[in-house]
Coordinates of N, CA and C in Angstrom, one line a residue:
X1 N 0.9 -1.2 -0.1 CA -0.2 -0.3 0.3 C 0.8 1.4 0.1
X2 N 0.8 2.0 -1.0 CA 1.2 3.4 -0.9 C 1.3 4.2 0.3
X3 N 2.2 5.2 0.8 CA 2.1 5.7 1.8 C 1.7 7.0 1.6
X4 N 0.6 7.3 2.2 CA 0.1 8.9 2.5 C 0.7 9.9 2.0
X5 N 0.9 11.1 1.3 CA 1.8 12.2 1.5 C 1.7 12.7 2.3
X6 N 2.7 13.2 2.6 CA 2.5 13.9 4.4 C 3.4 15.4 4.1
X7 N 2.3 16.0 3.2 CA 3.0 17.4 2.4 C 1.2 18.1 2.2
X8 N 0.9 19.5 1.7 CA -0.2 20.0 1.4 C -0.2 20.0 -0.2
X9 N -0.9 19.2 -0.8 CA -0.2 19.9 -2.0 C -0.5 20.1 -3.1
X10 N -1.3 21.6 -2.9 CA -2.1 23.1 -2.9 C -0.7 23.8 -2.3
X11 N -0.5 23.4 -1.0 CA 0.5 24.6 -1.0 C 1.9 25.0 -1.3
X12 N 2.2 23.1 -2.0 CA 3.9 23.0 -2.2 C 3.7 23.7 -4.3
X13 N 2.2 23.7 -4.6 CA 2.4 24.0 -5.9 C 2.1 25.4 -5.9
X14 N 0.9 26.0 -4.9 CA 1.5 27.2 -4.6 C 2.7 27.9 -4.3
X15 N 3.7 27.5 -3.6 CA 5.1 27.4 -3.4 C 5.7 27.5 -5.4
X16 N 5.6 26.1 -5.3 CA 6.6 25.9 -6.6 C 6.1 27.3 -7.9
X17 N 5.1 27.7 -7.5 CA 4.3 28.6 -9.0 C 4.9 29.6 -8.8
X18 N 4.9 30.1 -7.2 CA 5.6 31.8 -6.8 C 7.1 31.6 -7.6
X19 N 7.7 30.3 -6.8 CA 9.1 30.7 -7.4 C 9.3 30.6 -8.9
X20 N 8.8 30.0 -9.9 CA 8.7 30.0 -11.1 C 8.0 31.6 -11.8
X21 N 7.3 31.7 -11.0 CA 6.6 33.5 -11.5 C 8.0 34.6 -11.3
X22 N 8.4 34.6 -10.5 CA 9.5 35.0 -9.8 C 10.8 35.1 -11.0
X23 N 11.1 34.2 -11.0 CA 12.2 33.7 -11.7 C 11.9 32.8 -13.6
X24 N 11.5 32.9 -13.9 CA 11.1 32.1 -15.2 C 11.2 31.0 -14.9
X25 N 11.3 29.8 -16.0 CA 11.4 28.8 -16.2 C 12.5 28.7 -16.0
X26 N 13.3 29.1 -17.0 CA 14.7 29.1 -17.4 C 15.5 29.1 -15.4
X27 N 15.4 30.3 -15.2 CA 16.4 30.7 -14.2 C 16.6 29.9 -13.2
X28 N 15.3 28.9 -13.2 CA 14.5 28.6 -11.9 C 15.7 27.0 -11.7
X29 N 16.0 26.9 -10.5 CA 16.6 25.2 -10.0 C 16.0 24.4 -9.7
X30 N 16.0 23.4 -9.8 CA 15.7 22.1 -8.4 C 15.9 22.5 -7.5
X31 N 17.0 23.0 -6.7 CA 17.2 23.3 -5.7 C 16.6 24.9 -5.2
X32 N 16.7 25.8 -6.1 CA 15.1 26.4 -5.4 C 14.1 25.9 -5.5
X33 N 13.5 25.2 -6.4 CA 12.2 24.5 -6.0 C 12.3 24.4 -4.3
X34 N 13.2 22.6 -3.8 CA 13.3 22.5 -2.4 C 13.3 23.5 -1.8
X35 N 14.3 24.6 -2.2 CA 14.0 25.6 -1.0 C 13.0 26.1 -0.8
X36 N 11.8 26.3 -1.7 CA 11.1 27.3 -1.6 C 9.4 26.5 -1.1
X37 N 9.9 25.2 -1.6 CA 8.6 24.4 -1.0 C 8.6 23.8 0.7
X38 N 10.0 23.5 0.6 CA 10.1 22.9 1.6 C 10.6 20.9 2.2
X39 N 10.5 20.4 0.2 CA 10.1 19.5 0.5 C 12.0 18.6 -0.1
X40 N 11.7 17.5 0.3 CA 13.3 17.0 -0.4 C 13.4 16.6 -1.0
X41 N 14.4 16.7 -1.7 CA 14.9 16.3 -3.7 C 14.3 15.2 -3.7
X42 N 14.2 14.2 -2.9 CA 12.9 12.7 -3.1 C 11.6 12.9 -2.8
X43 N 11.4 13.6 -2.1 CA 9.6 14.0 -2.4 C 9.3 14.9 -3.5
X44 N 10.3 15.7 -4.0 CA 9.3 16.8 -4.9 C 10.0 15.9 -6.4
X45 N 10.8 14.8 -6.1 CA 10.9 14.5 -7.6 C 9.5 13.2 -7.4
X46 N 9.4 12.5 -6.6 CA 8.6 11.3 -6.6 C 6.5 11.8 -6.5
X47 N 7.1 12.9 -6.2 CA 5.4 13.6 -6.1 C 4.9 14.4 -7.3
X48 N 6.2 14.9 -8.3 CA 5.9 16.1 -9.6 C 7.1 15.9 -10.3
X49 N 7.6 14.6 -10.4 CA 9.0 14.2 -11.2 C 9.6 15.3 -11.7
X50 N 10.2 15.6 -12.9 CA 11.3 16.7 -13.1 C 10.6 18.3 -13.2
X51 N 11.8 19.0 -13.2 CA 11.2 20.5 -13.5 C 10.4 20.6 -14.6
X52 N 10.6 20.4 -15.5 CA 9.8 20.0 -16.6 C 8.0 20.2 -16.7
X53 N 8.0 18.9 -15.9 CA 6.9 18.2 -15.2 C 5.8 18.9 -14.5
X54 N 7.2 19.3 -13.2 CA 6.7 19.9 -12.2 C 6.2 21.6 -12.8
X55 N 6.8 22.1 -13.8 CA 5.9 23.4 -14.3 C 4.8 23.6 -15.2
X56 N 4.7 22.2 -15.7 CA 3.3 21.8 -16.4 C 2.0 21.9 -15.4
X57 N 2.4 21.5 -13.9 CA 1.7 21.4 -12.8 C 1.3 22.6 -12.5
X58 N 2.3 23.6 -12.1 CA 1.8 24.4 -12.2 C 1.5 25.3 -12.9
X59 N 1.1 25.1 -14.4 CA 0.7 25.9 -15.4 C -0.6 26.0 -14.8
X60 N -1.0 24.7 -14.9 CA -2.4 24.0 -14.4 C -3.2 24.6 -13.1
X61 N -2.0 24.9 -12.3 CA -2.9 25.0 -10.8 C -3.3 26.4 -10.8
X62 N -2.4 27.0 -11.7 CA -2.7 28.8 -11.6 C -4.0 28.5 -13.0
X63 N -4.0 28.4 -13.8 CA -5.2 28.1 -15.1 C -6.6 27.9 -13.9
X64 N -6.2 26.9 -13.2 CA -7.6 26.3 -12.5 C -7.9 27.8 -11.4
X65 N -6.7 27.8 -10.6 CA -7.1 28.6 -9.4 C -7.5 30.5 -10.2
X66 N -6.6 30.7 -11.3 CA -7.2 32.0 -11.5 C -7.9 32.4 -12.3
X67 N -7.6 31.5 -14.4 CA -8.3 32.2 -15.1 C -9.7 31.3 -15.3
X68 N -9.7 30.2 -14.8 CA -10.8 29.7 -15.1 C -11.8 30.3 -13.9
X69 N -11.0 30.2 -12.6 CA -12.5 30.7 -11.7 C -12.9 31.6 -12.3
X70 N -12.1 33.0 -12.5 CA -11.9 34.2 -13.2 C -13.4 34.2 -14.3
X71 N -12.7 33.2 -15.3 CA -14.3 33.4 -16.6 C -15.7 32.6 -15.6
X72 N -15.5 31.5 -14.3 CA -16.8 31.0 -13.9 C -17.5 32.8 -13.1
X73 N -16.9 33.2 -12.4 CA -17.5 34.1 -11.4 C -17.9 35.5 -12.8
X74 N -17.1 35.9 -14.0 CA -18.1 36.3 -14.8 C -19.0 35.8 -16.2
X75 N -19.5 34.9 -16.0 CA -20.1 34.1 -16.4 C -21.3 34.2 -15.8
X76 N -21.2 34.5 -14.5 CA -22.4 34.8 -13.5 C -23.6 36.1 -14.2
X77 N -22.0 37.3 -14.7 CA -22.8 38.4 -15.2 C -23.8 38.1 -16.5
X78 N -24.4 39.9 -16.7 CA -24.9 39.9 -17.7 C -23.5 40.1 -19.5
X79 N -23.4 39.9 -20.1 CA -22.6 39.6 -20.8 C -21.6 40.8 -21.4
X80 N -22.2 41.8 -21.7 CA -21.3 43.4 -21.1 C -20.2 43.9 -20.2
X81 N -21.3 43.3 -18.8 CA -20.3 43.5 -18.0 C -20.0 42.2 -17.2
X82 N -20.0 40.8 -17.3 CA -19.0 39.9 -17.6 C -17.9 40.5 -18.9
X83 N -17.7 41.0 -19.5 CA -16.2 41.1 -20.1 C -15.8 42.0 -19.3
X84 N -16.7 43.5 -19.0 CA -16.3 43.9 -17.6 C -15.3 44.1 -17.5
X85 N -16.2 43.7 -16.0 CA -16.0 42.3 -14.8 C -14.6 41.8 -15.0
X86 N -14.1 41.2 -16.3 CA -13.3 40.5 -16.3 C -12.2 41.2 -16.4
X87 N -11.6 42.3 -17.4 CA -10.8 43.0 -17.7 C -10.4 44.1 -16.3
X88 N -11.7 43.9 -15.1 CA -11.6 44.8 -14.2 C -10.7 43.5 -13.4
X89 N -11.0 42.6 -12.8 CA -10.0 42.0 -12.5 C -8.5 41.7 -13.0
X90 N -8.2 42.5 -14.6 CA -7.1 41.7 -14.7 C -6.7 43.4 -14.2
X91 N -7.0 44.6 -14.3 CA -6.2 45.6 -13.8 C -6.0 45.7 -13.0
X92 N -6.8 45.3 -12.0 CA -6.6 45.0 -10.4 C -5.6 44.4 -9.5
X93 N -5.0 43.4 -10.8 CA -4.2 41.9 -10.3 C -3.2 42.3 -10.6
X94 N -2.7 43.6 -12.1 CA -1.9 44.4 -12.5 C -1.3 44.8 -12.3
X95 N -2.1 45.7 -11.3 CA -1.9 47.4 -10.0 C -1.2 47.0 -8.9
X96 N -1.5 45.6 -8.7 CA -1.4 45.4 -7.1 C -0.4 44.3 -7.1
X97 N 0.6 44.1 -8.4 CA 1.9 43.6 -8.4 C 2.7 44.3 -8.1
X98 N 3.2 44.4 -6.8 CA 4.4 45.5 -6.6 C 6.1 44.4 -7.3
X99 N 6.0 43.1 -7.6 CA 7.5 42.8 -8.0 C 7.2 43.3 -9.7
X100 N 5.8 43.0 -10.0 CA 5.7 43.6 -11.9 C 5.9 41.6 -12.2
X101 N 5.5 40.6 -11.9 CA 5.1 39.6 -12.5 C 5.0 39.6 -13.5
X102 N 3.5 40.1 -13.7 CA 3.1 40.0 -14.8 C 2.0 38.4 -14.8
X103 N 1.7 38.5 -15.7 CA 0.5 37.2 -15.9 C 1.2 35.7 -16.5
X104 N 1.7 34.7 -15.1 CA 1.8 33.3 -15.5 C 2.0 32.7 -16.8
X105 N 0.8 33.2 -17.4 CA 0.3 31.9 -18.9 C 1.6 32.9 -19.9
X106 N 1.3 34.5 -19.8 CA 2.5 35.4 -21.0 C 3.4 34.9 -20.7
X107 N 3.9 34.9 -19.4 CA 5.3 34.7 -19.3 C 6.1 32.8 -19.7
X108 N 4.7 32.6 -19.7 CA 5.3 31.1 -20.2 C 5.3 31.2 -21.7
X109 N 4.4 31.7 -22.3 CA 4.4 31.9 -23.4 C 6.0 32.9 -24.2
X110 N 6.2 33.3 -23.7 CA 7.6 34.1 -23.9 C 8.7 33.6 -23.5
X111 N 8.6 32.5 -22.2 CA 9.8 31.6 -22.1 C 10.3 30.2 -22.5
X112 N 9.2 29.7 -22.7 CA 9.9 28.4 -23.2 C 9.3 27.8 -24.3
X113 N 8.3 28.4 -24.9 CA 7.7 27.6 -26.1 C 8.3 27.2 -26.9
X114 N 9.4 27.9 -27.4 CA 10.3 27.7 -28.7 C 10.7 26.8 -28.5
X115 N 11.4 25.5 -27.8 CA 11.3 24.4 -27.8 C 10.7 23.6 -27.0
X116 N 9.1 23.9 -26.8 CA 8.5 22.8 -26.2 C 6.7 23.0 -27.0
X117 N 6.7 22.1 -28.2 CA 5.5 22.2 -28.8 C 4.3 21.5 -28.3
X118 N 4.3 20.3 -26.8 CA 3.3 20.4 -26.2 C 3.3 21.3 -25.5
X119 N 3.9 22.0 -24.7 CA 3.6 22.8 -24.0 C 3.0 24.1 -24.4
X120 N 3.4 24.6 -25.9 CA 2.6 26.0 -26.7 C 1.5 25.1 -27.0
X121 N 1.2 23.9 -27.4 CA -0.2 23.8 -27.6 C -1.2 23.5 -26.0
X122 N -0.8 23.2 -25.4 CA -1.2 23.7 -24.0 C -1.6 24.5 -23.5
X123 N -1.0 26.1 -23.9 CA -0.7 27.2 -23.7 C -2.1 28.2 -24.6
X124 N -1.8 27.4 -25.9 CA -2.7 28.1 -27.0 C -4.0 27.5 -26.5
X125 N -4.3 26.0 -25.9 CA -5.9 26.0 -25.5 C -6.3 26.8 -24.1
X126 N -5.7 27.2 -23.3 CA -6.1 28.2 -22.7 C -6.4 29.4 -23.3
X127 N -5.7 30.6 -24.0 CA -6.0 31.2 -24.9 C -7.4 30.6 -25.3
X128 N -7.6 30.1 -26.3 CA -8.7 29.5 -26.6 C -10.0 29.0 -26.1
X129 N -9.8 29.1 -24.3 CA -10.7 29.0 -23.6 C -10.9 30.7 -23.2
X130 N -10.2 31.2 -23.2 CA -10.6 32.7 -23.0 C -11.3 33.3 -23.7
X131 N -10.5 33.5 -25.6 CA -11.3 33.3 -26.3 C -12.9 33.2 -26.5
X132 N -13.1 31.8 -25.7 CA -14.6 31.5 -26.5 C -15.4 32.4 -25.1
X133 N -15.0 32.8 -24.3 CA -15.4 33.2 -23.2 C -15.8 34.6 -23.7
X134 N -14.9 34.8 -24.3 CA -14.9 36.4 -24.4 C -16.4 36.3 -25.9
X135 N -16.1 35.4 -26.9 CA -16.6 35.1 -28.2 C -18.6 35.2 -27.1
X136 N -18.6 34.0 -26.6 CA -19.9 33.5 -25.9 C -20.9 34.9 -25.0
X137 N -19.8 36.0 -24.5 CA -20.8 37.0 -23.8 C -20.6 38.0 -25.0
X138 N -20.1 37.9 -26.5 CA -20.3 38.8 -27.3 C -21.3 38.6 -28.1
X139 N -21.9 37.5 -28.5 CA -23.1 37.0 -29.0 C -24.4 36.8 -28.5
X140 N -23.8 36.6 -26.3 CA -25.3 37.1 -26.3 C -25.6 38.5 -26.1
X141 N -24.2 39.3 -25.6 CA -24.9 40.9 -26.0 C -25.5 41.2 -27.0
X142 N -24.7 40.4 -28.5 CA -25.2 40.7 -29.6 C -26.8 40.6 -29.8
X143 N -26.7 39.6 -29.5 CA -28.3 38.9 -29.3 C -28.9 39.9 -28.4
X144 N -29.2 40.4 -27.5 CA -29.3 41.6 -26.7 C -29.3 42.4 -26.6
X145 N -28.9 43.3 -27.0 CA -28.7 44.3 -28.4 C -27.6 45.2 -27.5
X146 N -27.1 44.9 -26.1 CA -26.1 45.6 -25.4 C -24.7 45.4 -25.8
X147 N -24.5 44.4 -27.0 CA -23.4 44.7 -27.6 C -22.9 45.7 -29.1
X148 N -22.2 45.7 -29.3 CA -22.4 46.4 -31.4 C -22.5 45.4 -31.9
X149 N -23.3 45.2 -33.4 CA -22.8 44.8 -33.9 C -22.2 44.6 -35.0
X150 N -21.3 45.7 -35.0 CA -20.8 46.1 -36.6 C -19.6 45.3 -36.4
X151 N -19.0 44.3 -35.7 CA -18.0 43.4 -36.1 C -19.1 42.2 -36.1
X152 N -18.7 40.8 -36.5 CA -18.6 39.8 -36.3 C -18.1 39.6 -34.7
X153 N -18.9 38.7 -34.3 CA -18.8 38.4 -32.3 C -17.3 37.6 -33.0
X154 N -16.9 36.9 -33.3 CA -15.5 36.3 -32.9 C -14.9 37.0 -33.5
X155 N -14.6 38.6 -34.2 CA -13.6 39.4 -34.4 C -13.2 40.6 -33.8
X156 N -14.1 40.6 -32.6 CA -14.0 41.1 -31.8 C -13.9 40.3 -29.8
X157 N -14.4 39.0 -30.1 CA -13.8 37.6 -29.3 C -11.8 38.3 -29.4
X158 N -11.7 38.1 -31.1 CA -9.8 37.9 -30.9 C -9.5 39.2 -30.5
X159 N -10.2 40.2 -30.9 CA -9.5 41.7 -30.5 C -9.1 41.7 -28.9
X160 N -10.7 41.8 -28.0 CA -10.5 41.2 -26.8 C -9.5 40.0 -26.1
X161 N -9.0 39.4 -26.8 CA -7.9 38.7 -26.7 C -6.6 39.3 -26.6
X162 N -6.3 39.9 -27.8 CA -5.5 41.1 -28.0 C -4.7 41.8 -27.2
X163 N -6.5 42.4 -26.9 CA -6.0 43.4 -25.9 C -5.6 43.0 -24.3
X164 N -5.8 41.7 -24.1 CA -5.5 41.0 -22.6 C -4.3 41.1 -22.7
X165 N -3.7 40.1 -23.8 CA -2.4 39.8 -23.5 C -1.4 40.9 -24.0
X166 N -2.0 42.4 -24.5 CA -1.5 44.0 -24.3 C -1.5 44.2 -23.0
X167 N -2.4 44.0 -22.5 CA -2.5 44.7 -21.3 C -1.1 44.0 -19.6
X168 N -1.3 42.9 -20.0 CA -0.2 41.9 -19.3 C 0.9 42.7 -19.8
X169 N 1.0 42.4 -20.9 CA 2.5 42.6 -20.9 C 3.0 44.1 -20.5
X170 N 1.9 45.0 -21.0 CA 2.4 46.1 -21.0 C 2.7 46.3 -19.3
X171 N 1.7 46.0 -18.6 CA 2.0 46.2 -16.8 C 3.3 45.6 -16.1
X172 N 3.9 44.8 -17.4 CA 5.5 44.2 -16.5 C 6.2 45.3 -16.5
X173 N 6.0 45.5 -18.0 CA 7.5 47.7 -18.5 C 7.0 48.6 -17.6
X174 N 5.3 48.7 -17.5 CA 4.7 50.3 -17.5 C 3.8 50.1 -16.6
X175 N 4.0 49.7 -15.5 CA 2.7 48.8 -14.4 C 1.8 51.0 -13.9
X176 N 0.9 51.7 -15.1 CA 0.7 52.9 -14.8 C -0.7 52.3 -15.1
X177 N -1.4 53.1 -13.7 CA -2.6 52.8 -14.1 C -3.6 53.3 -14.9
X178 N -3.6 55.0 -15.2 CA -4.1 55.7 -16.7 C -3.5 55.1 -17.8
X179 N -2.7 54.3 -17.7 CA -2.1 53.7 -19.2 C -2.8 52.0 -19.5
X180 N -3.0 51.2 -18.6 CA -3.4 50.3 -18.3 C -5.3 50.5 -19.0
X181 N -5.7 51.9 -18.0 CA -7.0 52.0 -18.0 C -7.5 52.3 -19.4
X182 N -6.8 53.3 -19.9 CA -7.2 54.0 -21.2 C -7.5 52.8 -22.2
X183 N -6.0 52.1 -21.9 CA -6.1 50.7 -23.6 C -7.4 49.6 -23.1
X184 N -7.8 49.8 -21.6 CA -8.6 49.0 -21.6 C -10.1 49.5 -22.6
X185 N -10.3 50.9 -21.5 CA -11.3 51.7 -21.8 C -11.8 51.7 -23.5
X186 N -10.9 51.9 -23.9 CA -11.1 52.3 -25.4 C -11.2 50.4 -26.4
X187 N -11.4 49.5 -25.8 CA -12.2 48.3 -26.2 C -13.3 47.9 -25.6
X188 N -13.4 48.8 -24.5 CA -14.7 48.6 -24.0 C -16.3 49.1 -24.0
X189 N -15.6 50.3 -24.9 CA -16.0 51.7 -25.6 C -16.3 50.9 -26.7
X190 N -15.4 50.0 -27.6 CA -16.2 49.7 -29.0 C -17.2 48.8 -28.7
X191 N -17.7 48.2 -27.5 CA -18.3 47.5 -27.2 C -19.5 47.8 -27.5
X192 N -19.8 49.1 -26.9 CA -21.7 50.1 -26.9 C -22.3 50.0 -28.6
X193 N -23.7 49.3 -28.3 CA -24.3 49.6 -29.9 C -24.6 51.1 -30.0
X194 N -24.1 51.7 -31.2 CA -24.9 52.4 -31.6 C -26.3 53.3 -31.3
X195 N -27.1 54.5 -31.1 CA -27.4 54.6 -30.7 C -29.1 54.8 -31.7
X196 N -28.7 54.3 -33.0 CA -29.2 54.2 -33.5 C -29.6 52.2 -33.6
X197 N -29.0 51.8 -33.7 CA -29.4 50.6 -33.2 C -29.6 49.6 -31.9
X198 N -29.6 50.6 -31.4 CA -29.9 50.3 -29.6 C -31.9 50.9 -29.6
X199 N -31.7 51.9 -31.1 CA -33.2 52.0 -30.4 C -34.3 51.2 -31.4
X200 N -33.4 50.7 -32.8 CA -33.9 50.0 -33.0 C -34.6 48.1 -32.6
X201 N -33.3 48.3 -32.0 CA -33.3 46.4 -31.3 C -34.8 47.2 -30.5

């Protein structure tokens, strides 16, 4: 019979996430992870495998606890409000990040994708999940008249995804409230239906 683990897996993944987030994949050593998590080398390898395998677990942990949770919260709101709330949370996280770590997902996309096809595919799937959230919200908003029909829903969803990625990158180099809020404000303003279409609806 396998012995039960004598550590909190979630706490270990939280610690490993913070380590990778602060230093990046390449600059993080197994020694760093051992010191950060408080596990022995044997326990870390037995539970999570090598550094690359642990990194993949960390990304899944981050997506489940951050991105997926945000999407679930925002889906409960009316369509246009859902998109605004999503970006409001992003702005809050970006501006409340004194270390300017940015988004772990975006960091991964620029850190290790060049040499890892499997990881690239996994990250692409997460981006598609975010795009699908935007697409569903836009379609619902266009159907109820709260979002402009001037552009196809899929075009708007892709634009919103691009704005999201841009904000997260900008927040690392220029974490200025006015700058980030202005970028988001223009994107959200473009969602508004014209007065003519609103009255017609």
